[in-house]
Short mmCIF file of C-alpha atoms and ligand atoms in Angstrom, two decimals:
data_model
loop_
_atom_site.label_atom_id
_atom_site.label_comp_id
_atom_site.label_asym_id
_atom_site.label_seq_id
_atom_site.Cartn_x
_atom_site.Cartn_y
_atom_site.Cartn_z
CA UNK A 208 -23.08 19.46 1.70
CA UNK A 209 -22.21 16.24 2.99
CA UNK A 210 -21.87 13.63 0.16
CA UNK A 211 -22.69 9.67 -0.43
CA UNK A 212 -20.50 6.50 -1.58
CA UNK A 213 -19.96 3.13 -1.78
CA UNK A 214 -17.35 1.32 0.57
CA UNK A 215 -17.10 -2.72 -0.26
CA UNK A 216 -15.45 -4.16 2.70
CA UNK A 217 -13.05 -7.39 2.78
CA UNK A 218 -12.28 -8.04 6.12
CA UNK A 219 -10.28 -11.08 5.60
CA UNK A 220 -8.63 -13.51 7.88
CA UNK A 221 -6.63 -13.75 11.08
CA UNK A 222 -6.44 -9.93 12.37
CA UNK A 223 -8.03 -8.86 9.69
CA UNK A 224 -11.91 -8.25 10.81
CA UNK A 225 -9.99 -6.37 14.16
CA UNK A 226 -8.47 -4.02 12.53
CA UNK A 227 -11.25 -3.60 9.71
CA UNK A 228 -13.91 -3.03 12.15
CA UNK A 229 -11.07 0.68 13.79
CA UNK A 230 -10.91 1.81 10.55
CA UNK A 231 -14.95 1.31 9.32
CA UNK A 232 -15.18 3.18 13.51
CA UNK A 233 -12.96 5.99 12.21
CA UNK A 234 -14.51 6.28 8.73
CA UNK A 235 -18.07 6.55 10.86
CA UNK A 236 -16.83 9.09 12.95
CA UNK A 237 -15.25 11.26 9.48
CA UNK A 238 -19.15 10.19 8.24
CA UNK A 239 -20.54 11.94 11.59
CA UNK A 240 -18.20 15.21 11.56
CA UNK A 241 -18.30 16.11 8.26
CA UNK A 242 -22.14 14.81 7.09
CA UNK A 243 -21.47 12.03 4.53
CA UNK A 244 -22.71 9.17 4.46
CA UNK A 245 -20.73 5.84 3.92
CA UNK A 246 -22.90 2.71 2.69
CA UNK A 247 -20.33 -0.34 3.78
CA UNK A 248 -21.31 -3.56 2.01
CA UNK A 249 -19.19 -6.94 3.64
CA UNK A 250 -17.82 -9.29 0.96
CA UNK A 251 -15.91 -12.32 1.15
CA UNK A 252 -12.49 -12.99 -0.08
CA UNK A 253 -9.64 -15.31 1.03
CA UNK A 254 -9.98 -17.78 3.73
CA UNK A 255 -13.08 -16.68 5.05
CA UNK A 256 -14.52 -16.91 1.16
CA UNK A 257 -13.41 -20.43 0.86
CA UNK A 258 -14.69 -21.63 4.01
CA UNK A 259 -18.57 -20.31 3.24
CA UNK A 260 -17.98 -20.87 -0.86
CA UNK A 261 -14.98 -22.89 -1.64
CA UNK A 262 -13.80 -19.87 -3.85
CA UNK A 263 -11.26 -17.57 -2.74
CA UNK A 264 -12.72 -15.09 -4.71
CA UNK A 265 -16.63 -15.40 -5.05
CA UNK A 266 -18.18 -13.85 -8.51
CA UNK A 267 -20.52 -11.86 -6.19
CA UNK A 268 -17.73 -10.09 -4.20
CA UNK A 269 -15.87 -8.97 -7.88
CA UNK A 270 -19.90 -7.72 -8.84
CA UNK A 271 -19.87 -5.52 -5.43
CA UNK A 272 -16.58 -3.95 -5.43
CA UNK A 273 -16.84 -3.16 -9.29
CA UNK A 274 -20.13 -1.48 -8.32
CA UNK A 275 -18.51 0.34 -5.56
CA UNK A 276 -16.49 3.57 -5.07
CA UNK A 277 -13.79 1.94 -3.14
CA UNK A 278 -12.57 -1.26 -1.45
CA UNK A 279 -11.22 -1.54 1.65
CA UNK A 280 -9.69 -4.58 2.84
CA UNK A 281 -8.31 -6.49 6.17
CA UNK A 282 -5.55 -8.79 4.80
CA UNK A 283 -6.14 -12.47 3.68
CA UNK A 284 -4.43 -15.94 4.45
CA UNK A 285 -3.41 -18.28 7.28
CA UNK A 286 -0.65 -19.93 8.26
CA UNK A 287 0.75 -22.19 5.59
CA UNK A 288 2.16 -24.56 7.91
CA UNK A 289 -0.94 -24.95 9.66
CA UNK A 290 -4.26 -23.96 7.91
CA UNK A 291 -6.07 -26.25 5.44
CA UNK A 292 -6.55 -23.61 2.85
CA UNK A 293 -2.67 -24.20 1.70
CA UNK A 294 -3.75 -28.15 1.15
CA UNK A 295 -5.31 -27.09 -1.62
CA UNK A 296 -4.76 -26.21 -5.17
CA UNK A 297 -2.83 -22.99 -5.84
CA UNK A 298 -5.48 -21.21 -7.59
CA UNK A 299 -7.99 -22.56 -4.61
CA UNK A 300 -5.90 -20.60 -2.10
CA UNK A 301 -6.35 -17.36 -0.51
CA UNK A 302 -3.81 -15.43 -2.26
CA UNK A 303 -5.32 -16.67 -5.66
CA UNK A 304 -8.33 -13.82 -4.57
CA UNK A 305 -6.16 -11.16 -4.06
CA UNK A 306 -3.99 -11.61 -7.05
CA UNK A 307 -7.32 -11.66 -9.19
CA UNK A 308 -9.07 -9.23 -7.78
CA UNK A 309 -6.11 -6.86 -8.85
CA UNK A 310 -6.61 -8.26 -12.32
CA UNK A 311 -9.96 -8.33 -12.61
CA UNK A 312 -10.44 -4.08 -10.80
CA UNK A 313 -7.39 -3.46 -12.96
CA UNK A 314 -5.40 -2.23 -10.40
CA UNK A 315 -2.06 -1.65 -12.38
CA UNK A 316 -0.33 1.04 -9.46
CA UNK A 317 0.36 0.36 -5.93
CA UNK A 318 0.60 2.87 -3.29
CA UNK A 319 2.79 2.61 -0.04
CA UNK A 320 3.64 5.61 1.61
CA UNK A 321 6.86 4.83 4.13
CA UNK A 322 6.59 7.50 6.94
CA UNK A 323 8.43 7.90 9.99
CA UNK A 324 6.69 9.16 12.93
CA UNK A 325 8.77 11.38 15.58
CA UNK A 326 7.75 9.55 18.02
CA UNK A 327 8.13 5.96 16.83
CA UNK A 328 11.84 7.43 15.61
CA UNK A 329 13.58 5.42 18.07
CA UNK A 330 11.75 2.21 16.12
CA UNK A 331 14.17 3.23 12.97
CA UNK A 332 17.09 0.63 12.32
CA UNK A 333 18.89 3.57 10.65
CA UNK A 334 21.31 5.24 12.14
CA UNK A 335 20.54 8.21 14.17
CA UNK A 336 21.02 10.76 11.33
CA UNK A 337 18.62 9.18 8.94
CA UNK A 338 15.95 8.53 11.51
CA UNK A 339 16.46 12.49 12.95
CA UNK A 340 15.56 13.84 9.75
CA UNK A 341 13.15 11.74 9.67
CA UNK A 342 11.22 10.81 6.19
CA UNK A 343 7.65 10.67 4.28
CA UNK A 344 7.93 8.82 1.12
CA UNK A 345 5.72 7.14 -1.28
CA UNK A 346 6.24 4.27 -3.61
CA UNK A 347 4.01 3.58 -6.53
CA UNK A 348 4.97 0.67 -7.52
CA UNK A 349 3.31 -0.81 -10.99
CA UNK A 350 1.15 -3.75 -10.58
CA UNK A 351 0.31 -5.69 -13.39
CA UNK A 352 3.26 -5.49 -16.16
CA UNK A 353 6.92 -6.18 -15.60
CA UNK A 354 9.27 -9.19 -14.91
CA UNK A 355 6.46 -10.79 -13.16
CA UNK A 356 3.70 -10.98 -16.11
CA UNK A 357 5.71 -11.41 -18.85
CA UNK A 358 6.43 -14.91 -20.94
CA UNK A 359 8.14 -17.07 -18.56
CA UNK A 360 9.50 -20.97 -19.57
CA UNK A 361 12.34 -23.47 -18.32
CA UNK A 362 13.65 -25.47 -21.54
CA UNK A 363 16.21 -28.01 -22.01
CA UNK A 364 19.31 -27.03 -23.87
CA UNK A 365 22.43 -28.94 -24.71
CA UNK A 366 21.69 -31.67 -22.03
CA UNK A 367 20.95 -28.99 -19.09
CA UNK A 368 18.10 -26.47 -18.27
CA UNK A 369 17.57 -23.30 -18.89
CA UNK A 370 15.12 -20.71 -17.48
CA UNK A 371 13.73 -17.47 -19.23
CA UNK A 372 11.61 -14.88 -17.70
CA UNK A 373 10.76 -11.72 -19.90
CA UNK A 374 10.28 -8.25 -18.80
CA UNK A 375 7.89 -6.40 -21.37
CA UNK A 376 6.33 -2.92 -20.83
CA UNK A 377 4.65 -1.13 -23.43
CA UNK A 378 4.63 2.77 -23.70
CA UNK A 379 0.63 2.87 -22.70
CA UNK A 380 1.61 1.01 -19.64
CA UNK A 381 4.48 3.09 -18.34
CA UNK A 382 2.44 6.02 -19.48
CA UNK A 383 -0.29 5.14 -17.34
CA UNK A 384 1.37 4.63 -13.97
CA UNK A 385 3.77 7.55 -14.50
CA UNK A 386 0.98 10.27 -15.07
CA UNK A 387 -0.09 8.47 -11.34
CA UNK A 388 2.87 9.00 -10.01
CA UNK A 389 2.92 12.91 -10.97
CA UNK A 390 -0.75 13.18 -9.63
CA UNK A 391 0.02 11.90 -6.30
CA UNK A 392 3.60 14.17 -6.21
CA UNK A 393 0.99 17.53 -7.00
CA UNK A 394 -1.59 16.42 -4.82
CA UNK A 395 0.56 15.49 -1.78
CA UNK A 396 2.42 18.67 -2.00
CA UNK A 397 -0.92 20.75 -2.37
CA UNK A 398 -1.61 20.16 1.56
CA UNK A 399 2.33 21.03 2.42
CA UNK A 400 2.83 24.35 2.03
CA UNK A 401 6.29 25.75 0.57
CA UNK A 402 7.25 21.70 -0.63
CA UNK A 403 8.42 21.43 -4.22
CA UNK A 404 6.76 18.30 -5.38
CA UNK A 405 9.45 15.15 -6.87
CA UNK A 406 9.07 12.60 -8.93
CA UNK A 407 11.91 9.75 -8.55
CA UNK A 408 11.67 6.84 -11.54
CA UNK A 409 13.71 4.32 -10.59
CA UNK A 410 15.15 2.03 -13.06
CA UNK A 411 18.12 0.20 -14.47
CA UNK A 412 18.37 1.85 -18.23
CA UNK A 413 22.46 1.41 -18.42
CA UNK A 414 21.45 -2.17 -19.16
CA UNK A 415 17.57 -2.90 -19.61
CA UNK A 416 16.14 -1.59 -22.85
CA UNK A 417 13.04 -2.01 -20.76
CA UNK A 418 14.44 0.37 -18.81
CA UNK A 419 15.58 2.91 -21.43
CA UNK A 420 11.67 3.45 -22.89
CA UNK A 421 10.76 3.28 -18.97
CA UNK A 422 12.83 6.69 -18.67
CA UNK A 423 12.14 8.03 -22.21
CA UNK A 424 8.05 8.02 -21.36
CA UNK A 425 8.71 9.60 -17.70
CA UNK A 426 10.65 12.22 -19.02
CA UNK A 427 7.94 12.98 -21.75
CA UNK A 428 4.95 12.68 -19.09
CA UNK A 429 6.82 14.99 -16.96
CA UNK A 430 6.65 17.89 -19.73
CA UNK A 431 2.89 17.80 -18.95
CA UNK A 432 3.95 18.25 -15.04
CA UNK A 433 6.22 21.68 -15.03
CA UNK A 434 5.64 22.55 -10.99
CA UNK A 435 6.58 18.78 -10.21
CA UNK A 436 10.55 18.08 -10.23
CA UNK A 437 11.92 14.24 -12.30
CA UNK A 438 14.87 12.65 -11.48
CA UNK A 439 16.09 9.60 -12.46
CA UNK A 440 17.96 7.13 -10.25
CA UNK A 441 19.28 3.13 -10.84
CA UNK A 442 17.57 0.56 -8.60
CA UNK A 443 20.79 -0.35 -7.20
CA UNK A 444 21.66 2.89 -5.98
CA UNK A 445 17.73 3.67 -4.94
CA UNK A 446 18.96 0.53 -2.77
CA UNK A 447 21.51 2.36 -1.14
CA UNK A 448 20.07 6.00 -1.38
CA UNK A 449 16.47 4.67 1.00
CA UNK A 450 19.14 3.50 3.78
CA UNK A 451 21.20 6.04 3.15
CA UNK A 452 19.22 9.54 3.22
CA UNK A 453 15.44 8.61 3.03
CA UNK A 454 14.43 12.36 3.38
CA UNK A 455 15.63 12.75 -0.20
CA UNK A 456 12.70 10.94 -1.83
CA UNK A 457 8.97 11.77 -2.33
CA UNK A 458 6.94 9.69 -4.87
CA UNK A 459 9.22 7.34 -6.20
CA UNK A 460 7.82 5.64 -8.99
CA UNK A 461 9.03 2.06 -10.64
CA UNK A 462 8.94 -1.38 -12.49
CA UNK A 463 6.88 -4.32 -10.68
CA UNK A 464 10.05 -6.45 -9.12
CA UNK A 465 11.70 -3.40 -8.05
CA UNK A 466 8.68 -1.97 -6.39
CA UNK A 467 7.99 -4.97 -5.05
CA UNK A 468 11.79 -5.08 -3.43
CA UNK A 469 11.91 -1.41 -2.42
CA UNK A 470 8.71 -1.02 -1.65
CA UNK A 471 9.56 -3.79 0.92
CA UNK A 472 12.92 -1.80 2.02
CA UNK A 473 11.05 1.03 2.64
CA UNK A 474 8.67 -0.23 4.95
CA UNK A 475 10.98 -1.58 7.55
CA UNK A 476 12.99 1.07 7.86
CA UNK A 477 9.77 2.79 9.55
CA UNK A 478 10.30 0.13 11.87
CA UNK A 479 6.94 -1.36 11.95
CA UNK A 480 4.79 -3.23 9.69
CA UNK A 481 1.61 -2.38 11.50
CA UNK A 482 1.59 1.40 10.75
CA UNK A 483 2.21 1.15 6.47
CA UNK A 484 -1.18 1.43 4.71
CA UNK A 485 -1.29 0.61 0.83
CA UNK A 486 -3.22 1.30 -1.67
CA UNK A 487 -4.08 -0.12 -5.51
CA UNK A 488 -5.41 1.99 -8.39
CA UNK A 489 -6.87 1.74 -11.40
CA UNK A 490 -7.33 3.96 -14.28
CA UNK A 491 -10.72 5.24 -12.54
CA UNK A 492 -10.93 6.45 -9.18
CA UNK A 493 -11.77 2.97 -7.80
CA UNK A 494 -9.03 1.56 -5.45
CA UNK A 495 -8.72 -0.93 -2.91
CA UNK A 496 -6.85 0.03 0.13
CA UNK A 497 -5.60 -2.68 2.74
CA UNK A 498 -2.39 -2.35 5.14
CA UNK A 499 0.62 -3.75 4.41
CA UNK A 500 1.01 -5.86 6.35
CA UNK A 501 -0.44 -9.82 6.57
CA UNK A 502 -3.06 -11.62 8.63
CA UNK A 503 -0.85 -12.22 11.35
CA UNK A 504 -2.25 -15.79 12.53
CA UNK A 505 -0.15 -15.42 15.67
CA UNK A 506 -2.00 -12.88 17.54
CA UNK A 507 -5.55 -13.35 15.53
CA UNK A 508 -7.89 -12.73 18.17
CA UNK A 509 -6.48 -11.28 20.79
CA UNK A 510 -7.21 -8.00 20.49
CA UNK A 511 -3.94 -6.22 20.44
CA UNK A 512 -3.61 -5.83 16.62
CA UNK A 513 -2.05 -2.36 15.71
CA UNK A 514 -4.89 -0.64 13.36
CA UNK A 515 -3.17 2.00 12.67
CA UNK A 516 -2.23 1.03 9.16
CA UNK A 517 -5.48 0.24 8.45
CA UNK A 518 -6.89 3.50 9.48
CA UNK A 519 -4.29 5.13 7.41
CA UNK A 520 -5.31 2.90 4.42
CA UNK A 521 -9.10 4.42 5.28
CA UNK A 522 -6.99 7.78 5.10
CA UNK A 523 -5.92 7.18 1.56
CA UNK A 524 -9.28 5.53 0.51
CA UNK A 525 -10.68 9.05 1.56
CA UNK A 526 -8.19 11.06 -0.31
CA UNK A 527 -7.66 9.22 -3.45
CA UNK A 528 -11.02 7.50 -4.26
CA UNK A 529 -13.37 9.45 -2.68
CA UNK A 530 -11.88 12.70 -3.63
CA UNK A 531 -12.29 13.65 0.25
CA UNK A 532 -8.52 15.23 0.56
CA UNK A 533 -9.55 17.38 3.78
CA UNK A 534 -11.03 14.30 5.29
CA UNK A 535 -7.89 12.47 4.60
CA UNK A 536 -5.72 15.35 6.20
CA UNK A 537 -8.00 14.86 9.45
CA UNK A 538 -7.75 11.24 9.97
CA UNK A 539 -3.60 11.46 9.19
CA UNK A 540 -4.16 14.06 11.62
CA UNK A 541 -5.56 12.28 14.02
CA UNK A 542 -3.27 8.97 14.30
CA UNK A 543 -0.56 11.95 14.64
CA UNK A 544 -2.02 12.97 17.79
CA UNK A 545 -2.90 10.01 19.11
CA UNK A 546 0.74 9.05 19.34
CA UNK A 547 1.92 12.10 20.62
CA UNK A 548 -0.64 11.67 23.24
CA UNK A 549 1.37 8.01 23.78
CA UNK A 550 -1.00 5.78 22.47
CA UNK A 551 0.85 2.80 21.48
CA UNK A 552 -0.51 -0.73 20.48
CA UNK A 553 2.12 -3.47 21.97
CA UNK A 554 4.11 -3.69 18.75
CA UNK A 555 5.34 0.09 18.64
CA UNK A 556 5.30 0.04 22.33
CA UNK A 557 9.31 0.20 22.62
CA UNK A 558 10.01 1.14 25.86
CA UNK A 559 6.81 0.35 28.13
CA UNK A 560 8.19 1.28 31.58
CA UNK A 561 7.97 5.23 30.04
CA UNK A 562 5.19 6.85 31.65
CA UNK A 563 3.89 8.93 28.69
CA UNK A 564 3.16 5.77 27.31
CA UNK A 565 -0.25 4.06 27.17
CA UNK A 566 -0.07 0.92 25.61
CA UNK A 567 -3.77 -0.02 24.73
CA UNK A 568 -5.44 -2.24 22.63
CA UNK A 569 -6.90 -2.66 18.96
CA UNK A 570 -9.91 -1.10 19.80
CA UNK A 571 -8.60 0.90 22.34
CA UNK A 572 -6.26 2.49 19.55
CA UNK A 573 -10.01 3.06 17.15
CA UNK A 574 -11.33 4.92 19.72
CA UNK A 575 -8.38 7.17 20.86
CA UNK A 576 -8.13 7.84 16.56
CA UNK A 577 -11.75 8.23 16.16
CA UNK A 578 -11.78 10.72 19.18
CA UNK A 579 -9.35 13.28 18.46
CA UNK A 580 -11.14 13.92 14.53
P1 NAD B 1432 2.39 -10.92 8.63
O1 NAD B 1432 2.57 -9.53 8.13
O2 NAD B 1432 1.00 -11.41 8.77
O3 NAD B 1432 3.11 -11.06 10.05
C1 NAD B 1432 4.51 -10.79 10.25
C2 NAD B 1432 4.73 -10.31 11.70
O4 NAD B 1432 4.23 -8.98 11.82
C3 NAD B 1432 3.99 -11.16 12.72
O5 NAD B 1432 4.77 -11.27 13.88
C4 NAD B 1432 2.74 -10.36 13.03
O6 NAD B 1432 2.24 -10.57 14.34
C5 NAD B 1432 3.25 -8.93 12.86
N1 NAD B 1432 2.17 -8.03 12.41
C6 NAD B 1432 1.63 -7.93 11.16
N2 NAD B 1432 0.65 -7.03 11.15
C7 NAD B 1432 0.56 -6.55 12.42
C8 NAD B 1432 -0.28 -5.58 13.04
N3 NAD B 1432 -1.23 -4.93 12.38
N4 NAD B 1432 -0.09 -5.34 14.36
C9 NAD B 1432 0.86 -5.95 15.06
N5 NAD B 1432 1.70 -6.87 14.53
C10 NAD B 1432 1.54 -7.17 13.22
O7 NAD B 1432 3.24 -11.87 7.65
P2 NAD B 1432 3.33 -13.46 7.58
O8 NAD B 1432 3.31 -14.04 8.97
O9 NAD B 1432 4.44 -13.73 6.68
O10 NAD B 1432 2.00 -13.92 6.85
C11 NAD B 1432 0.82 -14.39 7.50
C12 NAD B 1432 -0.28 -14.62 6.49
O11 NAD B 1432 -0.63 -13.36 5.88
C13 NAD B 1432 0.13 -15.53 5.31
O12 NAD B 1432 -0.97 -16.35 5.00
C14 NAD B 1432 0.42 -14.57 4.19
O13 NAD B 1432 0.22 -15.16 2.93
C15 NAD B 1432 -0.62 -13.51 4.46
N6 NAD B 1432 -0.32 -12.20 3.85
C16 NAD B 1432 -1.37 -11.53 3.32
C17 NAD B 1432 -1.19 -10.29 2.78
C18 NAD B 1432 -2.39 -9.58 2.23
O14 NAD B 1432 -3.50 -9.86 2.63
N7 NAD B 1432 -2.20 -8.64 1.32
C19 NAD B 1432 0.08 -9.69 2.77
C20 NAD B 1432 1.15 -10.38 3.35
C21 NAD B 1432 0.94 -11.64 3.89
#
């Protein structure tokens, strides 16, 4: 019995209504196969908000993603050197939307999943061991504590100055984000058969006392999560270890700054920034899913935008907000064969002159997706 939701849909700026408009084609086509139905409703955020409102983030479009089941989203912003959207105030700019929608959906975990294809391996700065193994990670990264929110000031002291920035998590917090992280581990696994899910927390409790209650709350969380294996690893070594032997990891769960760092690390050593969806979670099942990477002013419009990542983000929207796990499986499915059939947008084209190669465009990449679920 084919079921109904909500989808409120951000397109964004620069590539972002391109690659929007594959993965709302792919979602239709997952709508058509398996009888839902998806109700899409366009909002505006970032650039595209400010030019029609002169808000990046309009009251209506926080109203219509609160009342939805799940937002997905292009990417937002311009380029600063060029656009007239950075002449403006700080919290008048694009980014200001996307840092308050977080707030205001309360978003506190962030998703990326850091996956090496076979056959984008030879894409994969790491040396040929790493990249033969190959690797299918993901990072939950929490959102809205950490380094980055707390108290922050620059004083003067003794004639010079001196600059302060807090780190503060409370229990609730860590709790929250950890009992994500062992959800995702279990629910991953459950479509893998024979795979022992593993939880990594990463953090830096020989020094941080942050840290230390950071590890104390994972480790009592994970008494609730027997079939799903914690370790515990320092940041500085994660550092090393994700170069190192990626294959090791499979949700990896940690602090804001660190996430943000890692999370960062682990994207490029997939070798490409236009196949890593992400997704953002709150404590309901409401998320808002957008690739990571950025508008990409430089080829805005020309039709050659890889929408792969946002079709995977569509893939995750499915599986985590929806509750549509099978769905999910397809469309992951799908982008699978579509490069082993050779489909490549220009950026993951490598070597063009191969003849199993089809380099194609952003559409062109939609339709070869939509067509093989
Ligand atoms: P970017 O990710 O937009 O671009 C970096 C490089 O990657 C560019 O060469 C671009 O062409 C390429 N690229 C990115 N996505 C691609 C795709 N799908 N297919 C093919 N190539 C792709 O980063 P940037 O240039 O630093 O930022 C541009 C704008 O995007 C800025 O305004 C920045 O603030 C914004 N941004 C937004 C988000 C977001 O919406 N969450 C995230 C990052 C950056």
């Amino acid at each position: 019995m084919g079921k109904e939701f909500k989808i409120a849909v951000i397109s964004g700026d620069g590539i972002g209504p391109e690659i929007v408009a594959e993965a709302k084609k792919v979602l239709n086509r997952v709508a058509e196969v398996y009888g839902h139905t998806f109700h899409f409703t366009d909002v505006l955020m970032g650039g595209a908000a400010i030019d029609k409102t002169g808000e990046p983030l309009p009251q209506e479009t926080i109203d219509n993603c609160k009342a939805s089941d799940a937002v997905l989203m292009g990417s937002i912003g311009g380029d600063p050197n060029t656009s007239p959207w950075y002449k403006l105030s700080p919290e008048k700019r694009p980014e200001a939307g996307l840092l308050r929608i977080r707030k205001e959906l309360g978003l506190f975990a962030n998703l990326r999943p850091a996956l090496l294809y076979p056959e984008l391996k030879s894409a994969c700065p790491l040396k040929e061991t790493a990249a033969e193994k190959g690797f299918d990670l993901v990072m939950v990264r929490e959102l809205t504590g950490g380094l980055y929110f707390g108290a922050r000031r620059t004083e003067e002291v003794n004639g010079e100055r001196v600059a302060t920035d807090t780190l503060v998590y409370s229990e609730s917090e860590i709790r929250r984000v950890a009992v994500k992280a062992f959800e995702i581990a279990r629910a991953r696994a459950a479509t893998k058969a024979g795979v022992t899910p593993k939880v990594t927390s990463i953090d830096k409790a020989n020094v941080l006392d942050s840290s230390r209650l950071w590890r104390d709350v994972l480790n009592k969380v994970s008494a609730d999560y027997p079939d799903v294996t914690l370790e515990h690893m320092l940041v500085d070594n994660c550092a090393m270890q994700l170069v190192l032997n990626p294959a090791q990891f499979d949700v990896v769960v940690t602090e804001n700054m660190f996430g943000d760092i890692l999370s960062d690390e682990a994207s490029m050593i997939t070798g490409s920034i236009g196949m890593l969806p992400s997704a953002s979670l709150n404590e309901s099942s409401l998320g808002l899913y957008e690739p990571s990477g950025g508008s990409a002013p430089d080829i805005a419009g020309k039709g050659i935008a890889n929408p792969l990542a946002t079709i995977l983000s569509a893939a995750m929207l499915l599986r985590y907000s929806l509750g549509l796990s099978k769905e999910a499986d397809a469309v992951e499915e799908a982008v699978r064969k579509t490069l082993a059939d050779g489909f490549r947008t220009k950026d993951i084209a490598g070597d063009a002159n191969d003849e199993a190669i089809t380099v194609t465009g952003t559409a062109g990449m939609g339709d070869a997706v939509a067509e093989r679920i």
